[in-house]
Amino acid sequence: MKIKAILFIVLIGILLTTPIHAFAQSALSDDFSDLLPEMQITDNRAVFSFADLGLAEKSLFSPFGVSRILFSVPPNWKLTSGGTVTINFEAVLNGANFNSLSDGGSVGANFLVRFNEVVVGTVPVNATGSYSVQLSIPDEALVSKREDGRHILSIVFDAQLSCTYNLNAVITLKSSSSFDLLYESTSPELSLSRLPAPFYLENSLVPDSTLVVLPDSPAPEELQAAMNVIAGLGSMISNDYNVRLASAGEVTDSDLSVNHLIFVGLPEKLSILSGIKFTHPIENGGFVGVPAASADDGILQMALSPWNPTKAVLLVSGNSTDALLKAAQAASSSGIFVYEDPTIAYVSNVQSLPDALPFVENFSLEDLGYSTKTSGLLTGTGSTSTTFSFYVTRDQVFTTEGFVDLAYYHSGLLDYGSSSFSLYLNDQVFFTNVFKEESEKLTNLQIPIPPGILRYGENKLEVRASMLELPSCDSTVISDPWFTISDQTRINLPIAQSRNPSQSILRDLKFFPELYTTTSDLGDVAFVVSSDPSTWKTAGLLAYTLGSTVQPAMSNLKVYYGDNIPDEVRADRSMIVVGKASDLPFVSELNDQLPAPFDLATNTASERQLQISYRIPEGQNVGYLELLPSPFNAERTILLVSGNSDVGVGISGTVLTLSDLQDRLAGIFAVTNGEFIATGNASSVFSIVGEGVPGAEQVITTPIPAQSQAASVPIPVWLVPFMIISLLLVTTIVVYIAFSFIKKERLRRVHEKIVSEEAEKIE
């Protein structure tokens, strides 16, 4: 019976994990998604639902509940009179005293609606049912009062009669609730201090896009400047965003009119700049009106686009390549300092992360200049986030004994079954804990820091809290949740006892981009590209991904063409090599060391060392990803992003930047056509190309001799002892089973003999 029960449980588990179950859930989700309204935007009107803002239904419970919604409108919109908000909701009211209260026409439950902190209306809730109410937005509420420019809708549910009477009230705000806003088009506000606005606005209703424009034949320094600007956008935005790179000769009239524009390069190489009304316009290939003291400075300028006055233009430039590089690094940082004119900034110098940092083993938040932080107080949001920055030396990065001694306390009105906080280091969670009644008073908690998530340079410790409050009828206390982190919180980071990072690096394509995030400013990464502009675009996508992952305070990427890579870069930096193998002399140098060497005549990974190879169909665009330790420095990594065509190179870059494709990567070699991905270790004797390229023709090659295979794979020193121990264990088990069987059989025979003798006596 026990065996049958176990088999039944296993069968149920298999059924629950089959695709049929997942398909049913997906189908149900699709049915609901079809019911959601679509956003409608015309020249002066925008109609959109809460669902369009990514919001689901939310329930508010008596006696008190709060919901807040944040969103941004495009930077060239100015809201005008006549807007409305429609609240669709369901109400459920019950309790022993409900009937007696409702006889008077009201049970005292209502919710208050505010837009940008201005009261829009009060809605009574007196009976169970489904309701829809439309409220007009007053003119004084049309301007955001937040520094980030986002608009906020607040809904405050008040049913405090339930504190006195036996009354329960719940309202559920429906995602079909909507805004109907009127607006007029204006020019966006221009200020370098507000970057990445107006190029990107958080929670924007309408997705925007930016085109980064380079000269037609950029110098390596101009490419480097562009990559740092793009990585900076990734750092500031940290979300998916439509940013791409193009050379000036590729840009069409449509590109100029529909995109925000960022021009990167020396003014004499960008004739297209002459028609833009900068503070210092470009004439005859040079700046007009730049102060003499700023002749060697990097120059950042913003202006309205002459091709579309609702779009912005940013120029990252200077009178020399050195000045250009300074301007690009400044543009990659947030919070650019401006004076009277917010559209211009001169960059006299930048300080990159030094090669060595002072060592401090134990320090407090107070030592770092932080005061005690109380977050969530009076916000009513229930979710808080507080970030602290500190620096780590190279000898501390690999420590296994680091810890955070967190000192904290919090509100006593939390729901301890649902409230918790988590610690993140460099955006990776490493600890979660629930709030308890005991931790209302000052509490110290020592939390180990896992190896592998520290970076050389700046590190960011973030404390995120999710706080749900217990319903309270005491109107004399502050009921909003709060969480305090004491400035006596300490971080301890001893020097690593042993440091041999080359042995601890696990190189696998699934670890991109983490393999390239060991330094906080990306100062150990270099891009190697060909002269083909398509490779710059792919490198730009990867630079944005690196920036959004590492979030450097200032990006310090290097960029080189494939025929001129300095020795110090080879020795000190990991590299991302982008382009067809035949266009990159650097790949020719590494070809014999690649997991799958290239046939340089056809730009295909030949896999000539494998038993089975595949001939790719003519016209099939294929991308290749290959990963290997740098032959110049075992601590560094080289990633090759290549293909059998320019389209194939782009496919490889796309696979690395789209999460649904990236999740399917593994190993050190991958082949893809953008839809199918085959991954594996190229030391295998079986090709993987056939799995990733439909229609590939199998070609049988000479099998690898068994002797050469055996010689290439030495017997591990642990194998013989392991086999001996295993043999002894198996022998012991067999002997034990045999002995048990003999003993059981002997007992059975004795039992039968006794029974037989007793039977004879009875007869």
PDB file of N, CA and C in Angstrom, residues 173-221:
ATOM      1  N   LEU A 173     -11.234  48.661  -6.521  1.00  0.00           N
ATOM      2  CA  LEU A 173     -11.027  49.564  -7.655  1.00  0.00           C
ATOM      3  C   LEU A 173     -10.716  48.722  -8.889  1.00  0.00           C
ATOM      4  N   LYS A 174     -11.471  48.918  -9.962  1.00  0.00           N
ATOM      5  CA  LYS A 174     -11.329  48.107 -11.164  1.00  0.00           C
ATOM      6  C   LYS A 174     -10.267  48.700 -12.095  1.00  0.00           C
ATOM      7  N   SER A 175      -9.554  47.816 -12.767  1.00  0.00           N
ATOM      8  CA  SER A 175      -8.516  48.284 -13.699  1.00  0.00           C
ATOM      9  C   SER A 175      -9.117  48.940 -14.933  1.00  0.00           C
ATOM     10  N   SER A 176     -10.436  48.806 -15.122  1.00  0.00           N
ATOM     11  CA  SER A 176     -11.103  49.494 -16.236  1.00  0.00           C
ATOM     12  C   SER A 176     -11.366  50.969 -15.933  1.00  0.00           C
ATOM     13  N   SER A 177     -11.117  51.419 -14.707  1.00  0.00           N
ATOM     14  CA  SER A 177     -11.198  52.851 -14.397  1.00  0.00           C
ATOM     15  C   SER A 177     -10.276  53.607 -15.343  1.00  0.00           C
ATOM     16  N   SER A 178     -10.616  54.848 -15.648  1.00  0.00           N
ATOM     17  CA  SER A 178      -9.875  55.512 -16.726  1.00  0.00           C
ATOM     18  C   SER A 178      -9.762  57.016 -16.534  1.00  0.00           C
ATOM     19  N   PHE A 179      -8.812  57.595 -17.269  1.00  0.00           N
ATOM     20  CA  PHE A 179      -8.640  59.041 -17.386  1.00  0.00           C
ATOM     21  C   PHE A 179      -9.076  59.474 -18.782  1.00  0.00           C
ATOM     22  N   ASP A 180      -9.621  60.670 -18.861  1.00  0.00           N
ATOM     23  CA  ASP A 180      -9.914  61.325 -20.143  1.00  0.00           C
ATOM     24  C   ASP A 180      -9.337  62.734 -20.029  1.00  0.00           C
ATOM     25  N   LEU A 181      -8.137  62.927 -20.582  1.00  0.00           N
ATOM     26  CA  LEU A 181      -7.403  64.169 -20.382  1.00  0.00           C
ATOM     27  C   LEU A 181      -7.300  64.954 -21.688  1.00  0.00           C
ATOM     28  N   LEU A 182      -7.442  66.260 -21.578  1.00  0.00           N
ATOM     29  CA  LEU A 182      -7.233  67.163 -22.709  1.00  0.00           C
ATOM     30  C   LEU A 182      -5.876  67.844 -22.547  1.00  0.00           C
ATOM     31  N   TYR A 183      -5.220  68.097 -23.664  1.00  0.00           N
ATOM     32  CA  TYR A 183      -3.892  68.705 -23.597  1.00  0.00           C
ATOM     33  C   TYR A 183      -3.624  69.517 -24.856  1.00  0.00           C
ATOM     34  N   GLU A 184      -2.617  70.328 -24.777  1.00  0.00           N
ATOM     35  CA  GLU A 184      -2.107  71.034 -25.952  1.00  0.00           C
ATOM     36  C   GLU A 184      -0.614  70.767 -26.066  1.00  0.00           C
ATOM     37  N   SER A 185      -0.129  70.720 -27.288  1.00  0.00           N
ATOM     38  CA  SER A 185       1.287  70.434 -27.523  1.00  0.00           C
ATOM     39  C   SER A 185       2.120  71.684 -27.299  1.00  0.00           C
ATOM     40  N   THR A 186       3.191  71.521 -26.564  1.00  0.00           N
ATOM     41  CA  THR A 186       4.124  72.614 -26.306  1.00  0.00           C
ATOM     42  C   THR A 186       5.536  72.091 -26.542  1.00  0.00           C
ATOM     43  N   SER A 187       6.502  72.936 -26.335  1.00  0.00           N
ATOM     44  CA  SER A 187       7.896  72.512 -26.421  1.00  0.00           C
ATOM     45  C   SER A 187       8.316  71.919 -25.087  1.00  0.00           C
ATOM     46  N   PRO A 188       9.112  70.837 -25.108  1.00  0.00           N
ATOM     47  CA  PRO A 188       9.545  70.231 -23.843  1.00  0.00           C
ATOM     48  C   PRO A 188      10.508  71.138 -23.086  1.00  0.00           C
ATOM     49  N   GLU A 189      10.486  71.011 -21.767  1.00  0.00           N
ATOM     50  CA  GLU A 189      11.428  71.764 -20.938  1.00  0.00           C
ATOM     51  C   GLU A 189      12.835  71.210 -21.147  1.00  0.00           C
ATOM     52  N   LEU A 190      13.796  72.105 -21.345  1.00  0.00           N
ATOM     53  CA  LEU A 190      15.174  71.699 -21.606  1.00  0.00           C
ATOM     54  C   LEU A 190      16.057  72.065 -20.422  1.00  0.00           C
ATOM     55  N   SER A 191      16.670  71.071 -19.824  1.00  0.00           N
ATOM     56  CA  SER A 191      17.612  71.302 -18.728  1.00  0.00           C
ATOM     57  C   SER A 191      18.518  70.093 -18.607  1.00  0.00           C
ATOM     58  N   LEU A 192      19.810  70.313 -18.704  1.00  0.00           N
ATOM     59  CA  LEU A 192      20.771  69.225 -18.559  1.00  0.00           C
ATOM     60  C   LEU A 192      20.704  68.605 -17.170  1.00  0.00           C
ATOM     61  N   SER A 193      20.265  69.365 -16.192  1.00  0.00           N
ATOM     62  CA  SER A 193      20.205  68.861 -14.820  1.00  0.00           C
ATOM     63  C   SER A 193      19.109  67.813 -14.645  1.00  0.00           C
ATOM     64  N   ARG A 194      18.169  67.720 -15.598  1.00  0.00           N
ATOM     65  CA  ARG A 194      17.045  66.798 -15.467  1.00  0.00           C
ATOM     66  C   ARG A 194      17.216  65.538 -16.314  1.00  0.00           C
ATOM     67  N   LEU A 195      18.384  65.335 -16.910  1.00  0.00           N
ATOM     68  CA  LEU A 195      18.588  64.108 -17.689  1.00  0.00           C
ATOM     69  C   LEU A 195      18.265  62.886 -16.830  1.00  0.00           C
ATOM     70  N   PRO A 196      17.608  61.859 -17.387  1.00  0.00           N
ATOM     71  CA  PRO A 196      17.385  61.606 -18.811  1.00  0.00           C
ATOM     72  C   PRO A 196      16.157  62.283 -19.412  1.00  0.00           C
ATOM     73  N   ALA A 197      15.402  63.097 -18.644  1.00  0.00           N
ATOM     74  CA  ALA A 197      14.324  63.882 -19.239  1.00  0.00           C
ATOM     75  C   ALA A 197      14.948  64.962 -20.135  1.00  0.00           C
ATOM     76  N   PRO A 198      14.304  65.331 -21.226  1.00  0.00           N
ATOM     77  CA  PRO A 198      13.003  64.868 -21.718  1.00  0.00           C
ATOM     78  C   PRO A 198      13.085  63.629 -22.613  1.00  0.00           C
ATOM     79  N   PHE A 199      14.282  63.038 -22.737  1.00  0.00           N
ATOM     80  CA  PHE A 199      14.426  61.861 -23.591  1.00  0.00           C
ATOM     81  C   PHE A 199      13.644  60.665 -23.033  1.00  0.00           C
ATOM     82  N   TYR A 200      13.543  60.592 -21.718  1.00  0.00           N
ATOM     83  CA  TYR A 200      12.821  59.498 -21.076  1.00  0.00           C
ATOM     84  C   TYR A 200      12.120  60.043 -19.842  1.00  0.00           C
ATOM     85  N   LEU A 201      10.844  59.660 -19.672  1.00  0.00           N
ATOM     86  CA  LEU A 201      10.081  60.008 -18.483  1.00  0.00           C
ATOM     87  C   LEU A 201       9.546  58.727 -17.858  1.00  0.00           C
ATOM     88  N   GLU A 202       9.694  58.606 -16.548  1.00  0.00           N
ATOM     89  CA  GLU A 202       9.234  57.403 -15.856  1.00  0.00           C
ATOM     90  C   GLU A 202       7.713  57.315 -15.896  1.00  0.00           C
ATOM     91  N   ASN A 203       7.193  56.087 -16.105  1.00  0.00           N
ATOM     92  CA  ASN A 203       5.751  55.832 -16.176  1.00  0.00           C
ATOM     93  C   ASN A 203       5.069  56.651 -17.260  1.00  0.00           C
ATOM     94  N   SER A 204       5.760  56.884 -18.371  1.00  0.00           N
ATOM     95  CA  SER A 204       5.181  57.696 -19.432  1.00  0.00           C
ATOM     96  C   SER A 204       4.052  56.956 -20.135  1.00  0.00           C
ATOM     97  N   LEU A 205       2.998  57.696 -20.485  1.00  0.00           N
ATOM     98  CA  LEU A 205       1.882  57.105 -21.219  1.00  0.00           C
ATOM     99  C   LEU A 205       2.307  56.647 -22.606  1.00  0.00           C
ATOM    100  N   VAL A 206       3.157  57.440 -23.252  1.00  0.00           N
ATOM    101  CA  VAL A 206       3.545  57.180 -24.636  1.00  0.00           C
ATOM    102  C   VAL A 206       5.028  56.834 -24.677  1.00  0.00           C
ATOM    103  N   PRO A 207       5.392  55.647 -25.140  1.00  0.00           N
ATOM    104  CA  PRO A 207       6.811  55.301 -25.242  1.00  0.00           C
ATOM    105  C   PRO A 207       7.533  56.267 -26.174  1.00  0.00           C
ATOM    106  N   ASP A 208       8.748  56.632 -25.797  1.00  0.00           N
ATOM    107  CA  ASP A 208       9.537  57.557 -26.595  1.00  0.00           C
ATOM    108  C   ASP A 208      10.753  56.832 -27.148  1.00  0.00           C
ATOM    109  N   SER A 209      11.527  57.517 -27.981  1.00  0.00           N
ATOM    110  CA  SER A 209      12.699  56.900 -28.593  1.00  0.00           C
ATOM    111  C   SER A 209      13.777  57.944 -28.803  1.00  0.00           C
ATOM    112  N   THR A 210      15.027  57.485 -28.809  1.00  0.00           N
ATOM    113  CA  THR A 210      16.176  58.373 -28.982  1.00  0.00           C
ATOM    114  C   THR A 210      17.136  57.760 -29.988  1.00  0.00           C
ATOM    115  N   LEU A 211      17.640  58.594 -30.886  1.00  0.00           N
ATOM    116  CA  LEU A 211      18.627  58.180 -31.871  1.00  0.00           C
ATOM    117  C   LEU A 211      19.947  58.864 -31.547  1.00  0.00           C
ATOM    118  N   VAL A 212      21.005  58.057 -31.356  1.00  0.00           N
ATOM    119  CA  VAL A 212      22.345  58.582 -31.117  1.00  0.00           C
ATOM    120  C   VAL A 212      23.076  58.609 -32.454  1.00  0.00           C
ATOM    121  N   VAL A 213      23.528  59.794 -32.876  1.00  0.00           N
ATOM    122  CA  VAL A 213      24.079  59.984 -34.215  1.00  0.00           C
ATOM    123  C   VAL A 213      25.575  60.241 -34.133  1.00  0.00           C
ATOM    124  N   LEU A 214      26.344  59.474 -34.916  1.00  0.00           N
ATOM    125  CA  LEU A 214      27.798  59.588 -35.004  1.00  0.00           C
ATOM    126  C   LEU A 214      28.203  60.125 -36.372  1.00  0.00           C
ATOM    127  N   PRO A 215      29.409  60.659 -36.506  1.00  0.00           N
ATOM    128  CA  PRO A 215      29.920  60.984 -37.846  1.00  0.00           C
ATOM    129  C   PRO A 215      30.007  59.733 -38.709  1.00  0.00           C
ATOM    130  N   ASP A 216      30.088  59.917 -40.020  1.00  0.00           N
ATOM    131  CA  ASP A 216      30.111  58.783 -40.939  1.00  0.00           C
ATOM    132  C   ASP A 216      31.350  57.913 -40.779  1.00  0.00           C
ATOM    133  N   SER A 217      32.480  58.493 -40.492  1.00  0.00           N
ATOM    134  CA  SER A 217      33.713  57.717 -40.291  1.00  0.00           C
ATOM    135  C   SER A 217      34.288  58.091 -38.925  1.00  0.00           C
ATOM    136  N   PRO A 218      33.664  57.613 -37.874  1.00  0.00           N
ATOM    137  CA  PRO A 218      34.077  58.061 -36.542  1.00  0.00           C
ATOM    138  C   PRO A 218      35.443  57.518 -36.141  1.00  0.00           C
ATOM    139  N   ALA A 219      36.174  58.341 -35.426  1.00  0.00           N
ATOM    140  CA  ALA A 219      37.407  57.877 -34.792  1.00  0.00           C
ATOM    141  C   ALA A 219      37.040  56.971 -33.633  1.00  0.00           C
ATOM    142  N   PRO A 220      37.958  56.102 -33.190  1.00  0.00           N
ATOM    143  CA  PRO A 220      37.646  55.243 -32.043  1.00  0.00           C
ATOM    144  C   PRO A 220      37.167  56.039 -30.834  1.00  0.00           C
ATOM    145  N   GLU A 221      37.730  57.240 -30.638  1.00  0.00           N
ATOM    146  CA  GLU A 221      37.328  58.059 -29.495  1.00  0.00           C
ATOM    147  C   GLU A 221      35.870  58.500 -29.619  1.00  0.00           C
TER     148      GLU A 221
END
